[in-house]
Amino acid sequence: MGKLGELKQKAILTLVILTLARLGIFIPVLGIDHNAFYTSISKNNFVNFLNIFSGGGFSTVGIFALGIVPYINASLVMQLLIKLLPQLETIQKEEGERGRQKITQFTRYLTLGWAILQSGAVAFWVKPYVFNWNFYFFIDIVLTLTSGAMIILWFSELITEKGLGNGASLLIFQNIVSSVPKTLRETQINIYHFHTISTLSFILITFILMLIMTILIQEGTRNIPIISARQLNKGISTSTKNYLPLKLNQGGVMPLVFASAIMALPNYITGTVQGKSFINFIASLLINSPVYLLLYFILIVLFSQFYCSLILNPDDVSENLKKMGVSIQEIRPGKMTSAYLKRILNRLTFLGSIFLFLIALAPSIIETISHLQLSKSFGATSLIILVGVAIDTGKQIQTYIISSEYNNITQ
């Protein structure tokens, strides 16, 4: 079978799995007054934010309600543990494929643990809307939601191994795309302010700029010129340069996800805490002040730096370059290379944080100027995820097509 035939099979398998994952969200957990529950949380911004990753699962409370969220949490915890525990770091770096399999297995166990905890939290969350609350119902909903989360994990791994693209990313991609019709339906347009060509042009230009900045963040790199000892020893010309690419935004969308989740808490507090409590007063004051934007920006910067340190360690990169007999031009190997990489990464990360912040502000700017009430469930976070997954999946498809054409030439 040729590469194109293999690509077709992978695409079909991926679509079948994504369809099953989507259908499972609408199979409800029994024993809950779903209509009353949905009505009570329909305007909850924090729940709408969680629905980005679950495809509306937190509103429907279906068997796949947790979606890929437990796996995302488990992956983050695993990355932290690898940095904190030398034993895990040794397994990942020195045991090769076997070590990576062990880390994957540990992540699965953590996913199971997170799924049990989150299922229990959901069980108590929906308690006021349960027809007959008892211990057996609690066990039933925990087992149901946990099983659903583990099935979703299996789906994601199946897509990654035998399908097309990254399974976890495609599941999130599907959940976001599935919310677009609802988002358009909920978007309210004030016709008295939206009828002018200038307003329409402003919205269109702003969206295009958001798209350009998103692609820049996802694909932007700083190429650091490197040279090998072999080139120097044999007098090989250095006109053909090799580069060490450093991404503009190492953490991807995750810094914006966690910053947005934290900044959604004041809205959640003002919507749930009754009376004139001190916490409610502080939350209301924070929402309506410039401090909100400042804290938002600071959180994006901090999470970007945090994720950059998790994904790329300058000391490890410097050590690997030294082992391969490669060095950065005009920079001495060892500590100087490490310090140079840290300086470059800090600058890139800060610049990437600024772009993330501007993208996050764009929907609010559109609302203020055009009086277009956008749905809070679709914004900068969703756009970055959609663009990133589309680019990565497109590259994989392009790789199969190029490989097929190469095979045809060589035959």
mmCIF file of C-alpha atoms in Angstrom:
data_model
loop_
_atom_site.group_PDB
_atom_site.id
_atom_site.type_symbol
_atom_site.label_atom_id
_atom_site.label_comp_id
_atom_site.label_asym_id
_atom_site.label_seq_id
_atom_site.Cartn_x
_atom_site.Cartn_y
_atom_site.Cartn_z
ATOM 1 C CA MET A 1 0.000 0.000 0.000
ATOM 2 C CA GLY A 2 1.310 3.440 -0.952
ATOM 3 C CA LYS A 3 1.722 6.402 1.314
ATOM 4 C CA LEU A 4 -1.468 8.023 0.047
ATOM 5 C CA GLY A 5 -3.445 4.848 0.799
ATOM 6 C CA GLU A 6 -1.965 4.776 4.295
ATOM 7 C CA LEU A 7 -2.851 8.453 4.728
ATOM 8 C CA LYS A 8 -6.449 7.716 3.735
ATOM 9 C CA GLN A 9 -6.722 4.895 6.266
ATOM 10 C CA LYS A 10 -5.282 7.088 9.028
ATOM 11 C CA ALA A 11 -7.716 9.893 8.170
ATOM 12 C CA ILE A 12 -10.723 7.530 8.253
ATOM 13 C CA LEU A 13 -9.649 6.020 11.587
ATOM 14 C CA THR A 14 -9.158 9.506 13.056
ATOM 15 C CA LEU A 15 -12.594 10.686 11.915
ATOM 16 C CA VAL A 16 -14.308 7.557 13.324
ATOM 17 C CA ILE A 17 -12.640 7.994 16.726
ATOM 18 C CA LEU A 18 -13.431 11.721 16.861
ATOM 19 C CA THR A 19 -17.069 10.942 16.026
ATOM 20 C CA LEU A 20 -17.328 8.369 18.830
ATOM 21 C CA ALA A 21 -15.702 10.778 21.282
ATOM 22 C CA ARG A 22 -18.197 13.474 20.328
ATOM 23 C CA LEU A 23 -21.235 11.196 20.612
ATOM 24 C CA GLY A 24 -20.214 10.100 24.127
ATOM 25 C CA ILE A 25 -20.607 13.661 25.409
ATOM 26 C CA PHE A 26 -24.353 13.524 24.707
ATOM 27 C CA ILE A 27 -24.989 10.207 26.500
ATOM 28 C CA PRO A 28 -26.213 11.602 29.850
ATOM 29 C CA VAL A 29 -25.410 10.302 33.295
ATOM 30 C CA LEU A 30 -28.691 9.013 34.766
ATOM 31 C CA GLY A 31 -30.279 10.390 37.921
ATOM 32 C CA ILE A 32 -29.659 14.116 37.279
ATOM 33 C CA ASP A 33 -32.148 16.844 36.392
ATOM 34 C CA HIS A 34 -30.135 17.957 33.367
ATOM 35 C CA ASN A 35 -32.497 20.760 32.354
ATOM 36 C CA ALA A 36 -32.336 22.461 35.742
ATOM 37 C CA PHE A 37 -28.588 21.986 35.955
ATOM 38 C CA TYR A 38 -27.961 23.385 32.467
ATOM 39 C CA THR A 39 -30.126 26.439 33.179
ATOM 40 C CA SER A 40 -28.278 27.212 36.419
ATOM 41 C CA ILE A 41 -24.777 27.136 34.922
ATOM 42 C CA SER A 42 -25.480 28.468 31.423
ATOM 43 C CA LYS A 43 -24.107 31.925 32.291
ATOM 44 C CA ASN A 44 -21.185 30.712 34.395
ATOM 45 C CA ASN A 45 -18.008 32.000 32.682
ATOM 46 C CA PHE A 46 -15.775 29.541 34.527
ATOM 47 C CA VAL A 47 -17.835 26.559 33.352
ATOM 48 C CA ASN A 48 -17.852 27.978 29.815
ATOM 49 C CA PHE A 49 -14.074 28.128 29.988
ATOM 50 C CA LEU A 50 -13.871 24.458 31.040
ATOM 51 C CA ASN A 51 -16.259 23.558 28.221
ATOM 52 C CA ILE A 52 -13.606 24.663 25.716
ATOM 53 C CA PHE A 53 -11.667 21.476 26.485
ATOM 54 C CA SER A 54 -14.617 19.164 27.134
ATOM 55 C CA GLY A 55 -16.824 20.165 24.193
ATOM 56 C CA GLY A 56 -19.647 21.195 26.500
ATOM 57 C CA GLY A 57 -19.241 18.113 28.672
ATOM 58 C CA PHE A 58 -19.352 20.060 31.941
ATOM 59 C CA SER A 59 -22.766 21.432 30.936
ATOM 60 C CA THR A 60 -24.277 18.182 29.670
ATOM 61 C CA VAL A 61 -22.694 15.851 32.287
ATOM 62 C CA GLY A 62 -22.380 13.045 29.753
ATOM 63 C CA ILE A 63 -20.246 9.935 30.142
ATOM 64 C CA PHE A 64 -17.344 11.737 28.429
ATOM 65 C CA ALA A 65 -17.907 14.934 30.419
ATOM 66 C CA LEU A 66 -14.330 15.159 31.706
ATOM 67 C CA GLY A 67 -12.934 14.756 28.208
ATOM 68 C CA ILE A 68 -9.179 15.146 27.905
ATOM 69 C CA VAL A 69 -8.913 17.463 30.947
ATOM 70 C CA PRO A 70 -7.577 14.805 33.401
ATOM 71 C CA TYR A 71 -4.837 13.880 30.914
ATOM 72 C CA ILE A 72 -3.823 17.535 30.488
ATOM 73 C CA ASN A 73 -3.572 17.942 34.268
ATOM 74 C CA ALA A 74 -1.654 14.680 34.631
ATOM 75 C CA SER A 75 0.806 15.674 31.889
ATOM 76 C CA LEU A 76 1.501 18.972 33.639
ATOM 77 C CA VAL A 77 2.066 17.263 36.994
ATOM 78 C CA MET A 78 4.336 14.702 35.307
ATOM 79 C CA GLN A 79 6.455 17.452 33.756
ATOM 80 C CA LEU A 80 6.827 19.049 37.174
ATOM 81 C CA LEU A 81 7.779 15.753 38.808
ATOM 82 C CA ILE A 82 10.420 15.085 36.151
ATOM 83 C CA LYS A 83 12.040 18.419 36.996
ATOM 84 C CA LEU A 84 11.772 17.878 40.755
ATOM 85 C CA LEU A 85 12.717 14.181 41.000
ATOM 86 C CA PRO A 86 16.154 13.221 39.614
ATOM 87 C CA GLN A 87 15.072 9.564 39.341
ATOM 88 C CA LEU A 88 12.341 10.394 36.823
ATOM 89 C CA GLU A 89 14.667 12.693 34.896
ATOM 90 C CA THR A 90 17.212 9.881 34.660
ATOM 91 C CA ILE A 91 14.531 7.464 33.391
ATOM 92 C CA GLN A 92 13.479 9.908 30.685
ATOM 93 C CA LYS A 93 16.982 10.853 29.502
ATOM 94 C CA GLU A 94 19.047 7.693 29.877
ATOM 95 C CA GLU A 95 16.694 4.754 29.289
ATOM 96 C CA GLY A 96 15.697 5.675 25.741
ATOM 97 C CA GLU A 97 12.444 4.236 24.400
ATOM 98 C CA ARG A 98 11.920 2.074 27.478
ATOM 99 C CA GLY A 99 12.231 5.151 29.684
ATOM 100 C CA ARG A 100 9.680 7.060 27.599
ATOM 101 C CA GLN A 101 7.261 4.140 27.911
ATOM 102 C CA LYS A 102 7.671 4.208 31.700
ATOM 103 C CA ILE A 103 6.948 7.953 31.784
ATOM 104 C CA THR A 104 3.886 7.379 29.598
ATOM 105 C CA GLN A 105 2.652 4.677 31.988
ATOM 106 C CA PHE A 106 3.174 6.943 35.007
ATOM 107 C CA THR A 107 1.174 9.650 33.199
ATOM 108 C CA ARG A 108 -1.672 7.179 32.659
ATOM 109 C CA TYR A 109 -1.755 6.374 36.384
ATOM 110 C CA LEU A 110 -1.829 10.094 37.189
ATOM 111 C CA THR A 111 -4.635 10.557 34.654
ATOM 112 C CA LEU A 112 -6.631 7.866 36.451
ATOM 113 C CA GLY A 113 -6.049 9.600 39.786
ATOM 114 C CA TRP A 114 -7.073 12.994 38.412
ATOM 115 C CA ALA A 115 -10.164 11.473 36.779
ATOM 116 C CA ILE A 116 -11.287 9.970 40.116
ATOM 117 C CA LEU A 117 -10.767 13.291 41.943
ATOM 118 C CA GLN A 118 -12.548 15.334 39.289
ATOM 119 C CA SER A 119 -15.382 12.808 39.056
ATOM 120 C CA GLY A 120 -15.903 13.088 42.805
ATOM 121 C CA ALA A 121 -15.910 16.885 42.557
ATOM 122 C CA VAL A 122 -18.515 16.747 39.775
ATOM 123 C CA ALA A 123 -20.649 14.375 41.867
ATOM 124 C CA PHE A 124 -20.838 16.908 44.728
ATOM 125 C CA TRP A 125 -21.233 19.783 42.259
ATOM 126 C CA VAL A 126 -24.420 18.313 40.747
ATOM 127 C CA LYS A 127 -25.783 17.147 44.122
ATOM 128 C CA PRO A 128 -28.569 19.824 44.256
ATOM 129 C CA TYR A 129 -29.866 18.553 40.897
ATOM 130 C CA VAL A 130 -29.810 14.824 41.693
ATOM 131 C CA PHE A 131 -33.188 13.100 42.103
ATOM 132 C CA ASN A 132 -31.989 10.589 44.712
ATOM 133 C CA TRP A 133 -28.605 11.445 46.208
ATOM 134 C CA ASN A 134 -26.915 8.618 48.114
ATOM 135 C CA PHE A 135 -23.606 6.798 48.373
ATOM 136 C CA TYR A 136 -24.451 4.440 45.521
ATOM 137 C CA PHE A 137 -25.132 7.358 43.178
ATOM 138 C CA PHE A 138 -21.793 8.878 44.159
ATOM 139 C CA ILE A 139 -19.955 5.653 43.315
ATOM 140 C CA ASP A 140 -21.937 5.292 40.092
ATOM 141 C CA ILE A 141 -21.099 8.772 38.772
ATOM 142 C CA VAL A 142 -17.425 8.469 39.781
ATOM 143 C CA LEU A 143 -17.081 5.119 37.991
ATOM 144 C CA THR A 144 -18.953 6.414 34.931
ATOM 145 C CA LEU A 145 -16.985 9.657 34.499
ATOM 146 C CA THR A 146 -13.653 8.011 35.326
ATOM 147 C CA SER A 147 -14.265 5.261 32.781
ATOM 148 C CA GLY A 148 -15.214 7.889 30.219
ATOM 149 C CA ALA A 149 -12.018 9.849 30.855
ATOM 150 C CA MET A 150 -9.869 6.738 30.454
ATOM 151 C CA ILE A 151 -11.665 5.826 27.211
ATOM 152 C CA ILE A 152 -10.930 9.338 25.911
ATOM 153 C CA LEU A 153 -7.270 8.858 26.872
ATOM 154 C CA TRP A 154 -7.248 5.593 24.910
ATOM 155 C CA PHE A 155 -8.845 7.371 21.946
ATOM 156 C CA SER A 156 -6.173 10.074 22.011
ATOM 157 C CA GLU A 157 -3.338 7.545 22.130
ATOM 158 C CA LEU A 158 -4.952 5.532 19.338
ATOM 159 C CA ILE A 159 -5.115 8.625 17.114
ATOM 160 C CA THR A 160 -1.500 9.520 17.911
ATOM 161 C CA GLU A 161 -0.186 6.016 17.179
ATOM 162 C CA LYS A 162 -2.374 4.859 14.271
ATOM 163 C CA GLY A 163 -4.287 7.933 13.160
ATOM 164 C CA LEU A 164 -3.457 11.369 11.859
ATOM 165 C CA GLY A 165 -2.064 14.082 14.102
ATOM 166 C CA ASN A 166 -1.780 14.369 17.879
ATOM 167 C CA GLY A 167 -4.749 12.700 19.546
ATOM 168 C CA ALA A 168 -5.132 15.004 22.561
ATOM 169 C CA SER A 169 -4.797 18.132 20.419
ATOM 170 C CA LEU A 170 -7.331 16.905 17.858
ATOM 171 C CA LEU A 171 -9.873 16.078 20.574
ATOM 172 C CA ILE A 172 -9.574 19.621 21.938
ATOM 173 C CA PHE A 173 -9.719 20.948 18.362
ATOM 174 C CA GLN A 174 -12.971 19.065 17.772
ATOM 175 C CA ASN A 175 -14.498 20.342 21.000
ATOM 176 C CA ILE A 176 -13.728 23.957 20.091
ATOM 177 C CA VAL A 177 -15.028 23.626 16.534
ATOM 178 C CA SER A 178 -18.222 21.984 17.787
ATOM 179 C CA SER A 179 -18.929 25.048 19.943
ATOM 180 C CA VAL A 180 -18.763 27.486 17.007
ATOM 181 C CA PRO A 181 -22.478 27.189 15.988
ATOM 182 C CA LYS A 182 -23.561 27.790 19.584
ATOM 183 C CA THR A 183 -21.135 30.725 19.836
ATOM 184 C CA LEU A 184 -22.571 32.337 16.707
ATOM 185 C CA ARG A 185 -26.093 31.825 18.021
ATOM 186 C CA GLU A 186 -25.255 33.445 21.364
ATOM 187 C CA THR A 187 -23.424 36.405 19.812
ATOM 188 C CA GLN A 188 -25.595 39.495 20.092
ATOM 189 C CA ILE A 189 -25.137 42.295 17.573
ATOM 190 C CA ASN A 190 -26.352 45.830 18.217
ATOM 191 C CA ILE A 191 -27.585 46.829 14.748
ATOM 192 C CA TYR A 192 -27.481 50.520 15.596
ATOM 193 C CA HIS A 193 -23.698 50.388 15.965
ATOM 194 C CA PHE A 194 -22.813 47.603 13.568
ATOM 195 C CA HIS A 195 -24.334 48.867 10.313
ATOM 196 C CA THR A 196 -21.407 51.089 9.297
ATOM 197 C CA ILE A 197 -18.734 49.881 6.908
ATOM 198 C CA SER A 198 -16.010 51.282 9.162
ATOM 199 C CA THR A 199 -17.121 49.112 12.104
ATOM 200 C CA LEU A 200 -17.293 46.015 9.970
ATOM 201 C CA SER A 201 -13.856 46.789 8.500
ATOM 202 C CA PHE A 202 -12.408 47.285 11.982
ATOM 203 C CA ILE A 203 -13.679 43.880 13.154
ATOM 204 C CA LEU A 204 -12.361 42.175 10.030
ATOM 205 C CA ILE A 205 -8.929 43.830 10.288
ATOM 206 C CA THR A 206 -8.689 43.019 14.005
ATOM 207 C CA PHE A 207 -9.512 39.364 13.358
ATOM 208 C CA ILE A 208 -6.908 39.162 10.566
ATOM 209 C CA LEU A 209 -4.283 40.723 12.860
ATOM 210 C CA MET A 210 -5.187 38.201 15.579
ATOM 211 C CA LEU A 211 -4.750 35.397 13.068
ATOM 212 C CA ILE A 212 -1.391 36.737 11.872
ATOM 213 C CA MET A 213 -0.097 37.122 15.433
ATOM 214 C CA THR A 214 -1.330 33.631 16.307
ATOM 215 C CA ILE A 215 0.538 32.096 13.368
ATOM 216 C CA LEU A 216 3.613 34.166 14.257
ATOM 217 C CA ILE A 217 3.517 32.875 17.819
ATOM 218 C CA GLN A 218 3.072 29.280 16.720
ATOM 219 C CA GLU A 219 5.712 29.328 13.970
ATOM 220 C CA GLY A 220 8.082 32.141 14.970
ATOM 221 C CA THR A 221 11.647 31.009 15.746
ATOM 222 C CA ARG A 222 15.018 32.593 16.412
ATOM 223 C CA ASN A 223 17.739 30.717 14.518
ATOM 224 C CA ILE A 224 21.018 30.612 16.439
ATOM 225 C CA PRO A 225 23.971 29.917 14.073
ATOM 226 C CA ILE A 226 26.059 26.917 15.179
ATOM 227 C CA ILE A 227 29.278 25.381 13.894
ATOM 228 C CA SER A 228 30.736 21.908 14.382
ATOM 229 C CA ALA A 229 34.288 20.977 15.325
ATOM 230 C CA ARG A 230 34.464 18.905 12.115
ATOM 231 C CA GLN A 231 33.988 22.041 10.019
ATOM 232 C CA LEU A 232 36.781 23.822 11.849
ATOM 233 C CA ASN A 233 39.247 20.906 11.860
ATOM 234 C CA LYS A 234 38.842 20.051 8.165
ATOM 235 C CA GLY A 235 38.599 23.616 6.992
ATOM 236 C CA ILE A 236 35.098 23.111 5.595
ATOM 237 C CA SER A 237 33.466 26.353 4.507
ATOM 238 C CA THR A 238 31.053 27.825 7.028
ATOM 239 C CA SER A 239 29.097 29.686 4.375
ATOM 240 C CA THR A 240 26.432 26.957 4.585
ATOM 241 C CA LYS A 241 25.209 27.619 8.091
ATOM 242 C CA ASN A 242 23.484 25.303 10.507
ATOM 243 C CA TYR A 243 21.083 26.677 13.057
ATOM 244 C CA LEU A 244 19.685 25.930 16.479
ATOM 245 C CA PRO A 245 15.999 27.015 16.275
ATOM 246 C CA LEU A 246 14.437 28.506 19.397
ATOM 247 C CA LYS A 247 10.665 29.019 19.323
ATOM 248 C CA LEU A 248 9.165 32.381 20.130
ATOM 249 C CA ASN A 249 6.613 30.762 22.425
ATOM 250 C CA GLN A 250 7.880 27.534 23.972
ATOM 251 C CA GLY A 251 4.796 26.976 26.139
ATOM 252 C CA GLY A 252 2.272 27.125 23.304
ATOM 253 C CA VAL A 253 -1.228 27.943 24.478
ATOM 254 C CA MET A 254 -0.844 26.663 28.057
ATOM 255 C CA PRO A 255 0.357 29.990 29.604
ATOM 256 C CA LEU A 256 -2.769 31.685 28.256
ATOM 257 C CA VAL A 257 -4.968 28.783 29.423
ATOM 258 C CA PHE A 258 -3.789 28.926 33.037
ATOM 259 C CA ALA A 259 -3.694 32.738 33.176
ATOM 260 C CA SER A 260 -7.252 32.895 31.791
ATOM 261 C CA ALA A 261 -8.434 30.249 34.268
ATOM 262 C CA ILE A 262 -7.069 32.232 37.234
ATOM 263 C CA MET A 263 -8.447 35.542 35.943
ATOM 264 C CA ALA A 264 -11.874 33.919 35.481
ATOM 265 C CA LEU A 265 -12.110 33.357 39.238
ATOM 266 C CA PRO A 266 -13.183 36.971 40.092
ATOM 267 C CA ASN A 267 -16.142 36.652 37.685
ATOM 268 C CA TYR A 268 -16.966 33.263 39.208
ATOM 269 C CA ILE A 269 -16.838 34.720 42.730
ATOM 270 C CA THR A 270 -19.080 37.685 41.913
ATOM 271 C CA GLY A 271 -21.575 35.319 40.301
ATOM 272 C CA THR A 272 -21.715 32.765 43.126
ATOM 273 C CA VAL A 273 -20.931 34.587 46.412
ATOM 274 C CA GLN A 274 -24.100 36.198 47.736
ATOM 275 C CA GLY A 275 -24.274 39.360 49.840
ATOM 276 C CA LYS A 276 -21.798 42.166 50.390
ATOM 277 C CA SER A 277 -18.873 40.057 51.536
ATOM 278 C CA PHE A 278 -15.284 41.291 51.530
ATOM 279 C CA ILE A 279 -14.268 38.669 48.938
ATOM 280 C CA ASN A 280 -17.097 39.750 46.638
ATOM 281 C CA PHE A 281 -16.104 43.406 47.031
ATOM 282 C CA ILE A 282 -12.449 42.716 46.169
ATOM 283 C CA ALA A 283 -13.431 40.610 43.148
ATOM 284 C CA SER A 284 -15.791 43.313 41.832
ATOM 285 C CA LEU A 285 -13.155 45.992 42.369
ATOM 286 C CA LEU A 286 -10.538 43.928 40.551
ATOM 287 C CA ILE A 287 -12.735 43.301 37.486
ATOM 288 C CA ASN A 288 -13.432 47.002 36.958
ATOM 289 C CA SER A 289 -9.894 48.326 37.351
ATOM 290 C CA PRO A 290 -6.695 48.501 35.259
ATOM 291 C CA VAL A 291 -5.099 46.205 37.852
ATOM 292 C CA TYR A 292 -7.021 43.340 36.227
ATOM 293 C CA LEU A 293 -5.150 43.825 32.936
ATOM 294 C CA LEU A 294 -1.834 44.224 34.728
ATOM 295 C CA LEU A 295 -2.312 40.993 36.689
ATOM 296 C CA TYR A 296 -3.412 39.220 33.516
ATOM 297 C CA PHE A 297 -0.231 40.265 31.732
ATOM 298 C CA ILE A 298 1.981 39.326 34.699
ATOM 299 C CA LEU A 299 0.386 35.866 34.907
ATOM 300 C CA ILE A 300 0.922 35.268 31.177
ATOM 301 C CA VAL A 301 4.595 36.246 31.526
ATOM 302 C CA LEU A 302 5.109 34.051 34.612
ATOM 303 C CA PHE A 303 3.424 30.998 33.094
ATOM 304 C CA SER A 304 5.335 31.494 29.833
ATOM 305 C CA GLN A 305 8.627 31.529 31.727
ATOM 306 C CA PHE A 306 7.523 28.515 33.748
ATOM 307 C CA TYR A 307 6.624 26.444 30.696
ATOM 308 C CA CYS A 308 9.781 27.498 28.894
ATOM 309 C CA SER A 309 11.844 26.191 31.826
ATOM 310 C CA LEU A 310 9.916 22.890 31.719
ATOM 311 C CA ILE A 311 10.262 22.336 27.989
ATOM 312 C CA LEU A 312 13.786 23.630 27.287
ATOM 313 C CA ASN A 313 16.657 23.644 29.767
ATOM 314 C CA PRO A 314 19.582 25.817 28.535
ATOM 315 C CA ASP A 315 22.060 23.803 30.635
ATOM 316 C CA ASP A 316 20.944 20.554 28.977
ATOM 317 C CA VAL A 317 21.094 22.106 25.500
ATOM 318 C CA SER A 318 24.597 23.439 26.198
ATOM 319 C CA GLU A 319 25.751 20.040 27.444
ATOM 320 C CA ASN A 320 24.291 18.239 24.423
ATOM 321 C CA LEU A 321 25.951 20.661 22.004
ATOM 322 C CA LYS A 322 29.263 20.092 23.752
ATOM 323 C CA LYS A 323 28.907 16.299 23.507
ATOM 324 C CA MET A 324 28.195 16.553 19.770
ATOM 325 C CA GLY A 325 31.205 18.793 19.198
ATOM 326 C CA VAL A 326 28.994 21.694 18.182
ATOM 327 C CA SER A 327 29.133 25.256 19.462
ATOM 328 C CA ILE A 328 27.365 28.547 18.915
ATOM 329 C CA GLN A 329 29.397 30.874 16.763
ATOM 330 C CA GLU A 330 31.502 33.329 18.769
ATOM 331 C CA ILE A 331 30.282 31.774 22.051
ATOM 332 C CA ARG A 332 32.501 29.477 24.088
ATOM 333 C CA PRO A 333 31.043 26.052 25.021
ATOM 334 C CA GLY A 334 29.895 25.340 28.531
ATOM 335 C CA LYS A 335 28.689 28.001 30.949
ATOM 336 C CA MET A 336 28.932 30.845 28.445
ATOM 337 C CA THR A 337 26.708 28.963 26.002
ATOM 338 C CA SER A 338 24.210 28.217 28.764
ATOM 339 C CA ALA A 339 24.121 31.868 29.879
ATOM 340 C CA TYR A 340 23.732 33.026 26.274
ATOM 341 C CA LEU A 341 20.806 30.646 25.667
ATOM 342 C CA LYS A 342 19.115 31.739 28.903
ATOM 343 C CA ARG A 343 19.361 35.369 27.847
ATOM 344 C CA ILE A 344 17.935 34.661 24.385
ATOM 345 C CA LEU A 345 15.115 32.474 25.770
ATOM 346 C CA ASN A 346 14.129 35.113 28.334
ATOM 347 C CA ARG A 347 13.848 37.731 25.606
ATOM 348 C CA LEU A 348 11.912 35.443 23.279
ATOM 349 C CA THR A 349 9.563 34.354 26.051
ATOM 350 C CA PHE A 350 8.842 37.927 27.094
ATOM 351 C CA LEU A 351 8.168 38.936 23.483
ATOM 352 C CA GLY A 352 5.903 35.914 23.034
ATOM 353 C CA SER A 353 4.050 36.861 26.231
ATOM 354 C CA ILE A 354 3.341 40.325 24.827
ATOM 355 C CA PHE A 355 1.867 38.784 21.677
ATOM 356 C CA LEU A 356 -0.261 36.382 23.756
ATOM 357 C CA PHE A 357 -1.542 39.273 25.852
ATOM 358 C CA LEU A 358 -2.451 41.341 22.772
ATOM 359 C CA ILE A 359 -4.324 38.388 21.265
ATOM 360 C CA ALA A 360 -6.171 37.845 24.549
ATOM 361 C CA LEU A 361 -7.237 41.519 24.620
ATOM 362 C CA ALA A 362 -8.483 41.610 21.011
ATOM 363 C CA PRO A 363 -12.018 40.233 21.711
ATOM 364 C CA SER A 364 -12.537 42.811 24.492
ATOM 365 C CA ILE A 365 -11.367 45.598 22.182
ATOM 366 C CA ILE A 366 -13.850 44.455 19.514
ATOM 367 C CA GLU A 367 -16.670 44.413 22.077
ATOM 368 C CA THR A 368 -15.830 47.908 23.349
ATOM 369 C CA ILE A 369 -15.588 49.585 19.952
ATOM 370 C CA SER A 370 -18.181 47.698 17.907
ATOM 371 C CA HIS A 371 -20.693 46.916 20.706
ATOM 372 C CA LEU A 372 -20.583 43.285 19.573
ATOM 373 C CA GLN A 373 -21.290 40.995 22.527
ATOM 374 C CA LEU A 374 -19.057 38.003 21.895
ATOM 375 C CA SER A 375 -19.519 34.645 23.555
ATOM 376 C CA LYS A 376 -17.009 34.129 26.369
ATOM 377 C CA SER A 377 -16.549 30.465 25.466
ATOM 378 C CA PHE A 378 -14.646 31.308 22.298
ATOM 379 C CA GLY A 379 -11.695 33.658 22.312
ATOM 380 C CA ALA A 380 -7.963 33.976 22.044
ATOM 381 C CA THR A 381 -7.280 30.628 23.727
ATOM 382 C CA SER A 382 -9.524 28.812 21.275
ATOM 383 C CA LEU A 383 -8.021 30.608 18.272
ATOM 384 C CA ILE A 384 -4.445 29.727 19.240
ATOM 385 C CA ILE A 385 -5.361 26.068 19.782
ATOM 386 C CA LEU A 386 -7.181 25.884 16.441
ATOM 387 C CA VAL A 387 -4.304 27.470 14.515
ATOM 388 C CA GLY A 388 -1.657 25.356 16.250
ATOM 389 C CA VAL A 389 -3.431 22.040 15.704
ATOM 390 C CA ALA A 390 -4.274 22.934 12.097
ATOM 391 C CA ILE A 391 -0.630 23.785 11.351
ATOM 392 C CA ASP A 392 0.740 20.614 12.981
ATOM 393 C CA THR A 393 -1.807 18.335 11.289
ATOM 394 C CA GLY A 394 -1.229 20.057 7.945
ATOM 395 C CA LYS A 395 2.513 19.463 8.257
ATOM 396 C CA GLN A 396 1.965 15.761 8.907
ATOM 397 C CA ILE A 397 -0.312 15.453 5.866
ATOM 398 C CA GLN A 398 2.257 17.335 3.781
ATOM 399 C CA THR A 399 4.954 14.921 4.960
ATOM 400 C CA TYR A 400 2.926 11.925 3.721
ATOM 401 C CA ILE A 401 2.294 13.582 0.351
ATOM 402 C CA ILE A 402 5.977 14.470 -0.141
ATOM 403 C CA SER A 403 6.999 10.953 0.903
ATOM 404 C CA SER A 404 4.551 9.482 -1.632
ATOM 405 C CA GLU A 405 5.920 11.663 -4.431
ATOM 406 C CA TYR A 406 9.486 10.694 -3.486
ATOM 407 C CA ASN A 407 8.606 6.995 -3.644
ATOM 408 C CA ASN A 408 7.072 7.453 -7.083
ATOM 409 C CA ILE A 409 10.259 9.166 -8.345
ATOM 410 C CA THR A 410 12.607 6.491 -6.992
ATOM 411 C CA GLN A 411 10.600 3.573 -8.333
#
